[in-house]
Amino acid sequence: MALSTDGTTACFLDKDLNVAIYRRPDTTPFRTITLPASPDTIAISPATLITASSRGSYSFFDLSAPTDTPPITTTNLATPCLDLTISRDGQWAASTQRQFRVSLWNARTGQRLLDLRPDNVVWHLAFSPDGSRLAAGTFSGGLDVYDTQTLTRLWTAEAHSRMVSSVSFTTAASEVISTSIDGAVKVWNASDGHPLATLRDPSESPGMAIRAAAYSEHDHTMHLMLNSDHLVTIPLLGTDSTILAHRAHMTTRIATLDARPPTPPTAIPATPNTSDSRRDQDKSARAQQPLTR
């Protein structure tokens, strides 16, 4: 499944490699695309569907074209795709590969514009809401932010001690939020990389490692999938300007859901009633007493 950044378009891939594409809130797909091979990654915008295979083949589909229309273009980079994203306006796309490379694309034409060369393998990418910035979180815990207009790196930071598990921008694109399997949520000034806040559970438990995360623009909250298979939602206090007011620990939780499969109930043996047991013993003792006349 994939959902466009603006939330208007969704797609689902079935076992027969058919991608059904929907305009929310419609329940009937307006377009179906059959893929030649199973993709590793899918990204979608209202105008474009992009698929990436495990062999590094990228296909771009125009969603306004008839159902049987072949992809606009297919490009083979010969290396697996680790992450793929499209900007909100549908103009840009970005992908990351294992060979220390981030590729920028024209999402509408499928033209590869530039290959950026980060210092480490990039695992997660995110465009700012206006498409002017691209954030990249690395395997080593680094965070890079690029200007998509000048195609230059604005700043880099050693953000985390372990792999970055997600990156996202706040609504006004003034802050970048990074999460990591080191258990921390960090907030950065998007312009210069100045650290603004660190949110961390005080327990420091290994189960607090953050495997995945998503920022909600609707209510300014972070949804965190933890290593313990719990989904935690924490508030970021309303607006970008007040995000710094959050306390330094993730002690304020809106909700915690258990994503683990339910454990079958354990059968508990019945405990005999003490008074009944003693009564039965008395009856047995009396039955064994000899009869007297």
GROMACS .gro file of C-alpha atoms in nm:
model
  293
    1MET     CA    1   0.000   0.000   0.000
    2ALA     CA    2   0.111   0.359  -0.066
    3LEU     CA    3  -0.053   0.694   0.008
    4SER     CA    4   0.023   1.027  -0.156
    5THR     CA    5   0.167   1.301   0.065
    6ASP     CA    6  -0.148   1.512   0.034
    7GLY     CA    7  -0.361   1.213   0.136
    8THR     CA    8  -0.585   1.218  -0.172
    9THR     CA    9  -0.458   0.914  -0.364
   10ALA     CA   10  -0.389   0.559  -0.247
   11CYS     CA   11  -0.285   0.236  -0.416
   12PHE     CA   12  -0.284  -0.133  -0.325
   13LEU     CA   13  -0.080  -0.415  -0.478
   14ASP     CA   14  -0.237  -0.763  -0.493
   15LYS     CA   15  -0.069  -1.103  -0.530
   16ASP     CA   16  -0.122  -1.094  -0.909
   17LEU     CA   17   0.086  -0.772  -0.934
   18ASN     CA   18  -0.217  -0.555  -1.007
   19VAL     CA   19  -0.194  -0.206  -0.857
   20ALA     CA   20  -0.541  -0.065  -0.786
   21ILE     CA   21  -0.540   0.316  -0.753
   22TYR     CA   22  -0.807   0.510  -0.565
   23ARG     CA   23  -0.907   0.871  -0.516
   24ARG     CA   24  -1.018   0.910  -0.157
   25PRO     CA   25  -1.292   0.868  -0.041
   26ASP     CA   26  -1.400   0.658  -0.344
   27THR     CA   27  -1.411   0.282  -0.286
   28THR     CA   28  -1.377   0.193  -0.656
   29PRO     CA   29  -1.035   0.221  -0.824
   30PHE     CA   30  -1.015   0.470  -1.110
   31ARG     CA   31  -0.709   0.300  -1.258
   32THR     CA   32  -0.544  -0.041  -1.244
   33ILE     CA   33  -0.186  -0.108  -1.352
   34THR     CA   34  -0.041  -0.458  -1.395
   35LEU     CA   35   0.330  -0.474  -1.319
   36PRO     CA   36   0.572  -0.713  -1.493
   37ALA     CA   37   0.750  -0.798  -1.168
   38SER     CA   38   0.700  -0.752  -0.797
   39PRO     CA   39   0.827  -0.411  -0.680
   40ASP     CA   40   1.028  -0.352  -0.364
   41THR     CA   41   0.898   0.002  -0.322
   42ILE     CA   42   0.602   0.205  -0.449
   43ALA     CA   43   0.544   0.581  -0.426
   44ILE     CA   44   0.240   0.769  -0.551
   45SER     CA   45   0.122   1.125  -0.612
   46PRO     CA   46  -0.212   1.236  -0.760
   47ALA     CA   47  -0.047   1.239  -1.105
   48THR     CA   48   0.224   0.972  -1.095
   49LEU     CA   49   0.295   0.618  -0.977
   50ILE     CA   50   0.660   0.514  -0.937
   51THR     CA   51   0.774   0.158  -0.874
   52ALA     CA   52   1.124   0.035  -0.789
   53SER     CA   53   1.233  -0.329  -0.814
   54SER     CA   54   1.495  -0.519  -0.616
   55ARG     CA   55   1.720  -0.503  -0.924
   56GLY     CA   56   1.712  -0.124  -0.938
   57SER     CA   57   1.457  -0.080  -1.217
   58TYR     CA   58   1.240   0.234  -1.183
   59SER     CA   59   0.913   0.274  -1.376
   60PHE     CA   60   0.709   0.596  -1.394
   61PHE     CA   61   0.336   0.581  -1.480
   62ASP     CA   62   0.111   0.873  -1.579
   63LEU     CA   63  -0.214   0.822  -1.384
   64SER     CA   64  -0.414   1.035  -1.627
   65ALA     CA   65  -0.337   0.797  -1.915
   66PRO     CA   66  -0.565   0.506  -2.016
   67THR     CA   67  -0.532   0.180  -1.826
   68ASP     CA   68  -0.324  -0.007  -2.085
   69THR     CA   69  -0.071   0.274  -2.132
   70PRO     CA   70   0.290   0.161  -2.070
   71PRO     CA   71   0.510   0.353  -1.827
   72ILE     CA   72   0.639   0.695  -1.927
   73THR     CA   73   0.990   0.567  -1.883
   74THR     CA   74   1.184   0.285  -1.718
   75THR     CA   75   1.537   0.338  -1.587
   76ASN     CA   76   1.769   0.071  -1.450
   77LEU     CA   77   2.020   0.179  -1.185
   78ALA     CA   78   2.127  -0.182  -1.120
   79THR     CA   79   2.119  -0.149  -0.742
   80PRO     CA   80   1.832  -0.209  -0.496
   81CYS     CA   81   1.619   0.086  -0.386
   82LEU     CA   82   1.611   0.148  -0.009
   83ASP     CA   83   1.356   0.431  -0.003
   84LEU     CA   84   1.146   0.625  -0.253
   85THR     CA   85   0.940   0.940  -0.206
   86ILE     CA   86   0.754   1.204  -0.410
   87SER     CA   87   0.716   1.571  -0.319
   88ARG     CA   88   0.370   1.700  -0.231
   89ASP     CA   89   0.331   1.898  -0.554
   90GLY     CA   90   0.426   1.590  -0.757
   91GLN     CA   91   0.720   1.765  -0.925
   92TRP     CA   92   1.013   1.588  -0.759
   93ALA     CA   93   1.096   1.232  -0.666
   94ALA     CA   94   1.393   1.102  -0.469
   95SER     CA   95   1.533   0.754  -0.424
   96THR     CA   96   1.823   0.609  -0.231
   97GLN     CA   97   2.048   0.316  -0.316
   98ARG     CA   98   2.307   0.116  -0.126
   99GLN     CA   99   2.600   0.262  -0.318
  100PHE     CA  100   2.606   0.589  -0.120
  101ARG     CA  101   2.375   0.756  -0.372
  102VAL     CA  102   2.057   0.963  -0.357
  103SER     CA  103   1.894   1.025  -0.695
  104LEU     CA  104   1.667   1.321  -0.772
  105TRP     CA  105   1.407   1.275  -1.046
  106ASN     CA  106   1.151   1.475  -1.238
  107ALA     CA  107   0.849   1.279  -1.114
  108ARG     CA  108   0.631   1.375  -1.411
  109THR     CA  109   0.874   1.276  -1.687
  110GLY     CA  110   1.088   1.014  -1.512
  111GLN     CA  111   1.408   1.200  -1.600
  112ARG     CA  112   1.692   1.147  -1.352
  113LEU     CA  113   1.828   1.493  -1.277
  114LEU     CA  114   2.116   1.439  -1.039
  115ASP     CA  115   2.289   1.191  -0.811
  116LEU     CA  116   2.380   1.323  -0.468
  117ARG     CA  117   2.671   1.157  -0.288
  118PRO     CA  118   2.613   1.140   0.089
  119ASP     CA  119   2.882   1.021   0.328
  120ASN     CA  120   2.692   0.707   0.427
  121VAL     CA  121   2.411   0.481   0.310
  122VAL     CA  122   2.080   0.672   0.327
  123TRP     CA  123   1.784   0.474   0.462
  124HIS     CA  124   1.505   0.732   0.477
  125LEU     CA  125   1.406   1.037   0.271
  126ALA     CA  126   1.147   1.313   0.309
  127PHE     CA  127   1.058   1.628   0.114
  128SER     CA  128   0.946   1.944   0.291
  129PRO     CA  129   0.579   2.036   0.225
  130ASP     CA  130   0.682   2.301  -0.031
  131GLY     CA  131   0.935   2.070  -0.199
  132SER     CA  132   1.227   2.307  -0.144
  133ARG     CA  133   1.414   2.078   0.097
  134LEU     CA  134   1.505   1.710   0.104
  135ALA     CA  135   1.602   1.540   0.432
  136ALA     CA  136   1.805   1.218   0.435
  137GLY     CA  137   1.866   0.995   0.738
  138THR     CA  138   2.162   0.757   0.721
  139PHE     CA  139   2.252   0.413   0.849
  140SER     CA  140   2.525   0.562   1.070
  141GLY     CA  141   2.280   0.800   1.242
  142GLY     CA  142   2.358   1.109   1.033
  143LEU     CA  143   2.107   1.364   0.902
  144ASP     CA  144   2.157   1.566   0.581
  145VAL     CA  145   1.931   1.838   0.439
  146TYR     CA  146   1.955   1.942   0.072
  147ASP     CA  147   1.820   2.241  -0.122
  148THR     CA  148   1.627   2.101  -0.420
  149GLN     CA  149   1.657   2.429  -0.612
  150THR     CA  150   2.036   2.464  -0.597
  151LEU     CA  151   2.092   2.086  -0.555
  152THR     CA  152   2.340   2.149  -0.275
  153ARG     CA  153   2.365   2.016   0.079
  154LEU     CA  154   2.266   2.284   0.329
  155TRP     CA  155   2.386   2.111   0.644
  156THR     CA  156   2.472   1.780   0.800
  157ALA     CA  157   2.454   1.659   1.160
  158GLU     CA  158   2.558   1.354   1.359
  159ALA     CA  159   2.201   1.318   1.475
  160HIS     CA  160   2.188   0.977   1.643
  161SER     CA  161   2.414   0.706   1.778
  162ARG     CA  162   2.240   0.441   1.566
  163MET     CA  163   2.048   0.413   1.238
  164VAL     CA  164   1.790   0.682   1.157
  165SER     CA  165   1.448   0.514   1.134
  166SER     CA  166   1.250   0.810   0.994
  167VAL     CA  167   1.276   1.174   0.888
  168SER     CA  168   0.993   1.425   0.841
  169PHE     CA  169   0.926   1.797   0.819
  170THR     CA  170   0.675   1.991   1.025
  171THR     CA  171   0.390   2.168   0.847
  172ALA     CA  172   0.566   2.501   0.792
  173ALA     CA  173   0.893   2.324   0.697
  174SER     CA  174   1.074   2.517   0.971
  175GLU     CA  175   1.174   2.203   1.162
  176VAL     CA  176   1.299   1.857   1.075
  177ILE     CA  177   1.213   1.562   1.300
  178SER     CA  178   1.436   1.254   1.308
  179THR     CA  179   1.386   0.928   1.496
  180SER     CA  180   1.626   0.641   1.552
  181ILE     CA  181   1.656   0.293   1.688
  182ASP     CA  182   1.861   0.458   1.965
  183GLY     CA  183   1.518   0.552   2.107
  184ALA     CA  184   1.537   0.930   2.056
  185VAL     CA  185   1.310   1.174   1.873
  186LYS     CA  186   1.506   1.487   1.777
  187VAL     CA  187   1.389   1.821   1.640
  188TRP     CA  188   1.616   2.040   1.427
  189ASN     CA  189   1.604   2.385   1.273
  190ALA     CA  190   1.551   2.308   0.904
  191SER     CA  191   1.754   2.609   0.788
  192ASP     CA  192   2.081   2.559   0.973
  193GLY     CA  193   2.060   2.222   1.153
  194HIS     CA  194   2.062   2.370   1.502
  195PRO     CA  195   1.927   2.111   1.752
  196LEU     CA  196   1.605   2.231   1.912
  197ALA     CA  197   1.475   1.944   2.125
  198THR     CA  198   1.537   1.582   2.218
  199LEU     CA  199   1.250   1.359   2.330
  200ARG     CA  200   1.341   1.032   2.495
  201ASP     CA  201   1.163   0.786   2.718
  202PRO     CA  202   1.324   0.802   3.064
  203SER     CA  203   1.328   0.423   3.098
  204GLU     CA  204   1.605   0.386   2.835
  205SER     CA  205   1.467   0.037   2.774
  206PRO     CA  206   1.583  -0.155   2.462
  207GLY     CA  207   1.214  -0.195   2.385
  208MET     CA  208   1.195   0.182   2.327
  209ALA     CA  209   1.402   0.159   2.006
  210ILE     CA  210   1.198   0.334   1.736
  211ARG     CA  211   1.160   0.114   1.427
  212ALA     CA  212   0.941   0.353   1.229
  213ALA     CA  213   0.765   0.686   1.279
  214ALA     CA  214   0.531   0.929   1.106
  215TYR     CA  215   0.447   1.293   1.171
  216SER     CA  216   0.079   1.393   1.155
  217GLU     CA  217   0.022   1.742   1.013
  218HIS     CA  218  -0.343   1.725   1.117
  219ASP     CA  219  -0.285   1.729   1.493
  220HIS     CA  220   0.095   1.777   1.519
  221THR     CA  221   0.168   1.443   1.679
  222MET     CA  222   0.433   1.177   1.624
  223HIS     CA  223   0.330   0.814   1.581
  224LEU     CA  224   0.613   0.582   1.685
  225MET     CA  225   0.641   0.207   1.624
  226LEU     CA  226   0.866   0.074   1.900
  227ASN     CA  227   1.086  -0.232   1.913
  228SER     CA  228   0.847  -0.373   2.173
  229ASP     CA  229   0.574  -0.381   1.902
  230HIS     CA  230   0.386  -0.097   2.072
  231LEU     CA  231   0.255   0.203   1.876
  232VAL     CA  232   0.296   0.523   2.077
  233THR     CA  233   0.149   0.864   1.992
  234ILE     CA  234   0.312   1.170   2.150
  235PRO     CA  235   0.202   1.535   2.119
  236LEU     CA  236   0.427   1.805   1.975
  237LEU     CA  237   0.213   2.082   2.120
  238GLY     CA  238   0.010   2.230   1.841
  239THR     CA  239   0.222   2.436   1.604
  240ASP     CA  240   0.576   2.464   1.478
  241SER     CA  241   0.636   2.773   1.694
  242THR     CA  242   0.547   2.588   2.014
  243ILE     CA  243   0.718   2.259   1.940
  244LEU     CA  244   1.004   2.352   2.175
  245ALA     CA  245   0.770   2.368   2.473
  246HIS     CA  246   0.748   1.990   2.486
  247ARG     CA  247   0.921   1.837   2.785
  248ALA     CA  248   1.252   1.662   2.731
  249HIS     CA  249   1.109   1.314   2.785
  250MET     CA  250   0.833   1.122   2.612
  251THR     CA  251   0.629   1.115   2.931
  252THR     CA  252   0.315   1.267   2.781
  253ARG     CA  253   0.149   1.003   2.567
  254ILE     CA  254  -0.184   1.039   2.395
  255ALA     CA  255  -0.218   0.668   2.333
  256THR     CA  256  -0.024   0.343   2.346
  257LEU     CA  257  -0.142   0.050   2.137
  258ASP     CA  258  -0.013  -0.306   2.158
  259ALA     CA  259   0.060  -0.428   1.804
  260ARG     CA  260   0.162  -0.777   1.916
  261PRO     CA  261  -0.069  -1.070   1.837
  262PRO     CA  262  -0.290  -1.158   2.132
  263THR     CA  263  -0.153  -1.421   2.369
  264PRO     CA  264  -0.383  -1.720   2.420
  265PRO     CA  265  -0.520  -1.724   2.774
  266THR     CA  266  -0.347  -1.961   3.014
  267ALA     CA  267  -0.572  -2.220   3.174
  268ILE     CA  268  -0.578  -2.182   3.551
  269PRO     CA  269  -0.649  -2.502   3.744
  270ALA     CA  270  -0.949  -2.481   3.969
  271THR     CA  271  -0.866  -2.433   4.336
  272PRO     CA  272  -1.072  -2.656   4.562
  273ASN     CA  273  -1.286  -2.485   4.819
  274THR     CA  274  -1.107  -2.533   5.154
  275SER     CA  275  -1.425  -2.573   5.355
  276ASP     CA  276  -1.566  -2.827   5.109
  277SER     CA  277  -1.240  -3.025   5.116
  278ARG     CA  278  -1.234  -3.034   5.496
  279ARG     CA  279  -1.598  -3.139   5.504
  280ASP     CA  280  -1.521  -3.429   5.269
  281GLN     CA  281  -1.228  -3.535   5.489
  282ASP     CA  282  -1.451  -3.534   5.799
  283LYS     CA  283  -1.707  -3.746   5.617
  284SER     CA  284  -1.438  -3.997   5.517
  285ALA     CA  285  -1.301  -4.014   5.872
  286ARG     CA  286  -1.644  -4.073   6.016
  287ALA     CA  287  -1.712  -4.345   5.761
  288GLN     CA  288  -1.400  -4.530   5.872
  289GLN     CA  289  -1.490  -4.520   6.243
  290PRO     CA  290  -1.624  -4.852   6.384
  291LEU     CA  291  -1.991  -4.860   6.467
  292THR     CA  292  -2.064  -4.867   6.841
  293ARG     CA  293  -2.378  -4.983   7.017
   0.00000   0.00000   0.00000
